[in-house]
């Protein structure tokens, strides 16, 4: 890709060995330059506040935040940045959830340098990009794929966290300055949304998927 300047890339991955390998790999592609590497999502967000980049390569499993949630935060801070998932996670639901949160593509870590360069070039032309292996995953849903989870509103998240802490509807209503009837309505709506029969099942799903 011909360009007067090298496009800047920030990478976040919780394995420093992976980071070193990616920096080494990307140093062989002249049109791109790694300007920051991070092992925690919070470090990347702090960096983006003052140092804009063209592309963020994002792992899914991080010690302080799920990469899917982090993608949303990145797009909030820097709406124009191109976020590409770069992970070993091959679950179709993970890939689609990341795209739903604003990512422009998803690559598996087994990608080679030629395909990586091609994907980066396509991403810079505002196209959605997937490595070959990811295209196959998206095109061929597996019976073990998890369905896309519904989204919780800010208020629902607030209420569900308090329910998980053992608060009653009356206590939650007092705390949030709402009526107990409103809390009960939220409870029923959340159970219906997630197709669960009780709050314990809902709390488990929300906890397992880091929704609360």
mmCIF file of C-alpha atoms in Angstrom:
data_model
loop_
_atom_site.group_PDB
_atom_site.id
_atom_site.type_symbol
_atom_site.label_atom_id
_atom_site.label_comp_id
_atom_site.label_asym_id
_atom_site.label_seq_id
_atom_site.Cartn_x
_atom_site.Cartn_y
_atom_site.Cartn_z
ATOM 1 C CA UNK A 1 0.000 0.000 0.000
ATOM 2 C CA UNK A 2 1.548 3.292 -1.058
ATOM 3 C CA UNK A 3 1.252 5.975 1.575
ATOM 4 C CA UNK A 4 3.232 9.125 2.447
ATOM 5 C CA UNK A 5 3.309 8.108 6.097
ATOM 6 C CA UNK A 6 3.106 4.832 7.945
ATOM 7 C CA UNK A 7 -0.308 4.106 9.426
ATOM 8 C CA UNK A 8 -0.166 3.835 13.223
ATOM 9 C CA UNK A 9 -1.202 0.674 15.053
ATOM 10 C CA UNK A 10 -1.847 0.011 18.745
ATOM 11 C CA UNK A 11 -1.991 -3.614 19.939
ATOM 12 C CA UNK A 12 -3.596 -4.925 23.116
ATOM 13 C CA UNK A 13 -2.916 -8.533 24.137
ATOM 14 C CA UNK A 14 -2.323 -9.987 27.594
ATOM 15 C CA UNK A 15 0.686 -12.041 26.430
ATOM 16 C CA UNK A 16 3.859 -9.967 26.089
ATOM 17 C CA UNK A 17 5.396 -12.697 23.902
ATOM 18 C CA UNK A 18 2.538 -12.289 21.395
ATOM 19 C CA UNK A 19 3.024 -8.521 21.480
ATOM 20 C CA UNK A 20 6.745 -8.883 20.730
ATOM 21 C CA UNK A 21 5.986 -11.278 17.873
ATOM 22 C CA UNK A 22 3.417 -8.940 16.347
ATOM 23 C CA UNK A 23 5.726 -5.934 16.610
ATOM 24 C CA UNK A 24 8.441 -7.962 14.850
ATOM 25 C CA UNK A 25 6.008 -9.085 12.160
ATOM 26 C CA UNK A 26 4.596 -5.618 11.541
ATOM 27 C CA UNK A 27 8.073 -4.068 11.382
ATOM 28 C CA UNK A 28 8.446 -5.946 8.078
ATOM 29 C CA UNK A 29 5.476 -4.059 6.581
ATOM 30 C CA UNK A 30 6.681 -0.555 5.753
ATOM 31 C CA UNK A 31 3.273 1.107 5.506
ATOM 32 C CA UNK A 32 2.429 0.354 9.162
ATOM 33 C CA UNK A 33 4.084 1.329 12.413
ATOM 34 C CA UNK A 34 3.266 0.064 15.912
ATOM 35 C CA UNK A 35 3.052 3.105 18.197
ATOM 36 C CA UNK A 36 1.820 1.371 21.336
ATOM 37 C CA UNK A 37 1.511 -2.116 22.882
ATOM 38 C CA UNK A 38 -0.592 -2.882 25.949
ATOM 39 C CA UNK A 39 -1.479 -5.883 28.093
ATOM 40 C CA UNK A 40 -4.542 -4.253 29.696
ATOM 41 C CA UNK A 41 -7.543 -2.553 28.167
ATOM 42 C CA UNK A 42 -7.378 0.371 30.604
ATOM 43 C CA UNK A 43 -3.834 1.184 29.443
ATOM 44 C CA UNK A 44 -4.969 1.288 25.821
ATOM 45 C CA UNK A 45 -7.914 3.576 26.627
ATOM 46 C CA UNK A 46 -5.645 5.993 28.520
ATOM 47 C CA UNK A 47 -3.250 6.008 25.549
ATOM 48 C CA UNK A 48 -6.025 6.707 23.022
ATOM 49 C CA UNK A 49 -7.143 9.766 25.012
ATOM 50 C CA UNK A 50 -3.925 11.558 23.981
ATOM 51 C CA UNK A 51 -2.407 9.504 21.137
ATOM 52 C CA UNK A 52 -4.767 8.803 18.225
ATOM 53 C CA UNK A 53 -3.987 5.776 16.059
ATOM 54 C CA UNK A 54 -5.334 4.476 12.756
ATOM 55 C CA UNK A 55 -5.825 0.835 13.782
ATOM 56 C CA UNK A 56 -6.231 -1.089 17.032
ATOM 57 C CA UNK A 57 -5.500 -4.843 17.011
ATOM 58 C CA UNK A 58 -7.545 -6.228 19.852
ATOM 59 C CA UNK A 59 -7.454 -9.544 21.708
ATOM 60 C CA UNK A 60 -10.667 -10.819 23.321
ATOM 61 C CA UNK A 61 -9.324 -12.249 26.598
ATOM 62 C CA UNK A 62 -7.788 -9.501 28.721
ATOM 63 C CA UNK A 63 -7.174 -9.367 32.482
ATOM 64 C CA UNK A 64 -9.271 -6.268 33.200
ATOM 65 C CA UNK A 65 -11.999 -6.136 30.547
ATOM 66 C CA UNK A 66 -13.582 -8.342 27.902
ATOM 67 C CA UNK A 67 -12.357 -7.344 24.419
ATOM 68 C CA UNK A 68 -15.953 -7.114 23.185
ATOM 69 C CA UNK A 69 -16.765 -4.488 25.838
ATOM 70 C CA UNK A 70 -13.429 -2.775 25.255
ATOM 71 C CA UNK A 71 -14.260 -2.355 21.562
ATOM 72 C CA UNK A 72 -17.308 -0.291 22.524
ATOM 73 C CA UNK A 73 -15.163 1.911 24.793
ATOM 74 C CA UNK A 74 -12.534 2.384 22.068
ATOM 75 C CA UNK A 75 -15.186 3.535 19.599
ATOM 76 C CA UNK A 76 -16.597 5.925 22.207
ATOM 77 C CA UNK A 77 -13.192 7.551 22.793
ATOM 78 C CA UNK A 78 -11.974 7.399 19.190
ATOM 79 C CA UNK A 79 -14.930 6.847 16.800
ATOM 80 C CA UNK A 80 -12.757 6.972 13.670
ATOM 81 C CA UNK A 81 -10.241 4.310 14.778
ATOM 82 C CA UNK A 82 -10.412 0.981 12.943
ATOM 83 C CA UNK A 83 -10.707 -1.889 15.437
ATOM 84 C CA UNK A 84 -9.737 -5.380 14.283
ATOM 85 C CA UNK A 85 -10.139 -8.395 16.537
ATOM 86 C CA UNK A 86 -6.963 -10.505 16.639
ATOM 87 C CA UNK A 87 -7.549 -13.573 18.754
ATOM 88 C CA UNK A 88 -7.563 -17.356 19.100
ATOM 89 C CA UNK A 89 -11.295 -17.324 19.901
ATOM 90 C CA UNK A 90 -13.131 -19.109 17.094
ATOM 91 C CA UNK A 91 -16.697 -18.896 18.439
ATOM 92 C CA UNK A 92 -18.987 -17.356 15.846
ATOM 93 C CA UNK A 93 -20.944 -15.545 18.575
ATOM 94 C CA UNK A 94 -17.752 -13.830 19.833
ATOM 95 C CA UNK A 95 -16.894 -12.630 16.322
ATOM 96 C CA UNK A 96 -20.414 -11.320 15.662
ATOM 97 C CA UNK A 97 -20.657 -9.622 19.073
ATOM 98 C CA UNK A 98 -17.375 -7.815 18.433
ATOM 99 C CA UNK A 99 -18.645 -6.611 15.046
ATOM 100 C CA UNK A 100 -21.858 -5.485 16.708
ATOM 101 C CA UNK A 101 -19.773 -3.289 19.035
ATOM 102 C CA UNK A 102 -18.091 -1.460 16.176
ATOM 103 C CA UNK A 103 -15.156 -3.618 15.033
ATOM 104 C CA UNK A 104 -14.203 -3.501 11.348
ATOM 105 C CA UNK A 105 -12.955 -7.083 11.154
ATOM 106 C CA UNK A 106 -11.653 -10.181 12.890
ATOM 107 C CA UNK A 107 -8.427 -12.117 12.341
ATOM 108 C CA UNK A 108 -7.191 -15.333 13.905
ATOM 109 C CA UNK A 109 -3.676 -15.370 15.360
ATOM 110 C CA UNK A 110 -2.575 -18.077 12.937
ATOM 111 C CA UNK A 111 -2.651 -15.481 10.136
ATOM 112 C CA UNK A 112 0.547 -15.144 8.079
ATOM 113 C CA UNK A 113 2.280 -11.860 7.242
ATOM 114 C CA UNK A 114 0.965 -11.661 3.656
ATOM 115 C CA UNK A 115 -2.649 -12.122 4.696
ATOM 116 C CA UNK A 116 -2.162 -9.717 7.619
ATOM 117 C CA UNK A 117 -0.876 -6.988 5.296
ATOM 118 C CA UNK A 118 -3.746 -7.594 2.874
ATOM 119 C CA UNK A 119 -6.307 -7.349 5.689
ATOM 120 C CA UNK A 120 -4.753 -4.150 7.068
ATOM 121 C CA UNK A 121 -4.759 -2.580 3.592
ATOM 122 C CA UNK A 122 -8.424 -3.469 3.072
ATOM 123 C CA UNK A 123 -9.339 -2.158 6.529
ATOM 124 C CA UNK A 124 -7.726 1.199 5.697
ATOM 125 C CA UNK A 125 -10.102 1.497 2.716
ATOM 126 C CA UNK A 126 -13.006 1.209 5.211
ATOM 127 C CA UNK A 127 -13.874 -2.367 4.222
ATOM 128 C CA UNK A 128 -14.880 -5.102 6.649
ATOM 129 C CA UNK A 129 -12.084 -7.669 6.832
ATOM 130 C CA UNK A 130 -11.884 -11.274 7.991
ATOM 131 C CA UNK A 131 -8.976 -13.672 7.733
ATOM 132 C CA UNK A 132 -9.675 -16.771 5.612
ATOM 133 C CA UNK A 133 -10.318 -18.991 8.637
ATOM 134 C CA UNK A 134 -12.790 -16.469 10.083
ATOM 135 C CA UNK A 135 -14.702 -16.257 6.787
ATOM 136 C CA UNK A 136 -15.257 -20.015 7.027
ATOM 137 C CA UNK A 137 -16.502 -19.748 10.635
ATOM 138 C CA UNK A 138 -18.985 -17.013 9.701
ATOM 139 C CA UNK A 139 -20.177 -18.855 6.594
ATOM 140 C CA UNK A 140 -20.661 -22.180 8.410
ATOM 141 C CA UNK A 141 -22.574 -21.824 11.682
ATOM 142 C CA UNK A 142 -21.930 -24.704 14.072
ATOM 143 C CA UNK A 143 -24.602 -26.389 16.157
ATOM 144 C CA UNK A 144 -22.520 -25.525 19.225
ATOM 145 C CA UNK A 145 -22.547 -21.784 18.458
ATOM 146 C CA UNK A 146 -24.085 -19.747 21.228
ATOM 147 C CA UNK A 147 -26.887 -17.422 20.170
ATOM 148 C CA UNK A 148 -26.150 -13.701 20.265
ATOM 149 C CA UNK A 149 -27.025 -12.444 23.716
ATOM 150 C CA UNK A 150 -29.550 -9.653 24.131
ATOM 151 C CA UNK A 151 -28.193 -6.341 25.398
ATOM 152 C CA UNK A 152 -28.966 -4.981 28.856
ATOM 153 C CA UNK A 153 -29.860 -1.322 29.181
ATOM 154 C CA UNK A 154 -27.942 0.796 31.709
ATOM 155 C CA UNK A 155 -30.903 0.659 34.113
ATOM 156 C CA UNK A 156 -31.299 -3.128 33.696
ATOM 157 C CA UNK A 157 -27.591 -3.629 34.404
ATOM 158 C CA UNK A 158 -27.910 -1.484 37.528
ATOM 159 C CA UNK A 159 -30.921 -3.452 38.792
ATOM 160 C CA UNK A 160 -29.450 -6.863 37.934
ATOM 161 C CA UNK A 161 -26.238 -6.055 39.833
ATOM 162 C CA UNK A 162 -28.290 -5.200 42.918
ATOM 163 C CA UNK A 163 -30.395 -8.375 42.560
ATOM 164 C CA UNK A 164 -27.141 -10.371 42.326
ATOM 165 C CA UNK A 165 -26.101 -8.750 45.632
ATOM 166 C CA UNK A 166 -29.266 -10.138 47.243
ATOM 167 C CA UNK A 167 -31.324 -6.938 47.382
ATOM 168 C CA UNK A 168 -35.126 -7.240 47.312
ATOM 169 C CA UNK A 169 -37.310 -5.300 44.885
ATOM 170 C CA UNK A 170 -38.338 -2.937 47.716
ATOM 171 C CA UNK A 171 -34.695 -2.278 48.683
ATOM 172 C CA UNK A 172 -33.692 -1.701 45.056
ATOM 173 C CA UNK A 173 -36.670 0.634 44.573
ATOM 174 C CA UNK A 174 -35.582 2.700 47.609
ATOM 175 C CA UNK A 175 -31.976 2.805 46.430
ATOM 176 C CA UNK A 176 -32.805 3.866 42.858
ATOM 177 C CA UNK A 177 -35.779 6.112 43.747
ATOM 178 C CA UNK A 178 -38.183 3.953 41.748
ATOM 179 C CA UNK A 179 -41.372 2.111 42.664
ATOM 180 C CA UNK A 180 -41.222 -1.609 43.584
ATOM 181 C CA UNK A 181 -43.647 -2.217 40.681
ATOM 182 C CA UNK A 182 -41.123 -0.698 38.250
ATOM 183 C CA UNK A 183 -38.404 -3.025 39.595
ATOM 184 C CA UNK A 184 -40.709 -6.041 39.191
ATOM 185 C CA UNK A 185 -41.480 -4.957 35.604
ATOM 186 C CA UNK A 186 -37.729 -4.777 34.883
ATOM 187 C CA UNK A 187 -37.243 -8.260 36.400
ATOM 188 C CA UNK A 188 -39.969 -9.770 34.188
ATOM 189 C CA UNK A 189 -38.706 -7.946 31.092
ATOM 190 C CA UNK A 190 -35.118 -9.177 31.622
ATOM 191 C CA UNK A 191 -36.253 -12.791 32.167
ATOM 192 C CA UNK A 192 -38.367 -12.582 29.017
ATOM 193 C CA UNK A 193 -35.497 -11.008 27.043
ATOM 194 C CA UNK A 194 -33.052 -13.771 28.058
ATOM 195 C CA UNK A 195 -35.727 -16.515 27.994
ATOM 196 C CA UNK A 196 -34.990 -17.616 31.572
ATOM 197 C CA UNK A 197 -37.502 -18.949 34.109
ATOM 198 C CA UNK A 198 -35.907 -17.401 37.195
ATOM 199 C CA UNK A 199 -33.497 -14.682 38.288
ATOM 200 C CA UNK A 200 -30.776 -17.166 39.339
ATOM 201 C CA UNK A 201 -30.475 -18.417 35.735
ATOM 202 C CA UNK A 202 -30.409 -14.849 34.454
ATOM 203 C CA UNK A 203 -27.696 -13.820 36.922
ATOM 204 C CA UNK A 204 -25.595 -16.852 35.923
ATOM 205 C CA UNK A 205 -25.878 -16.015 32.194
ATOM 206 C CA UNK A 206 -25.067 -12.355 32.868
ATOM 207 C CA UNK A 207 -22.088 -13.250 35.096
ATOM 208 C CA UNK A 208 -20.693 -15.917 32.743
ATOM 209 C CA UNK A 209 -20.838 -13.470 29.833
ATOM 210 C CA UNK A 210 -19.534 -10.516 31.853
ATOM 211 C CA UNK A 211 -22.684 -8.478 31.381
ATOM 212 C CA UNK A 212 -22.575 -7.445 35.042
#
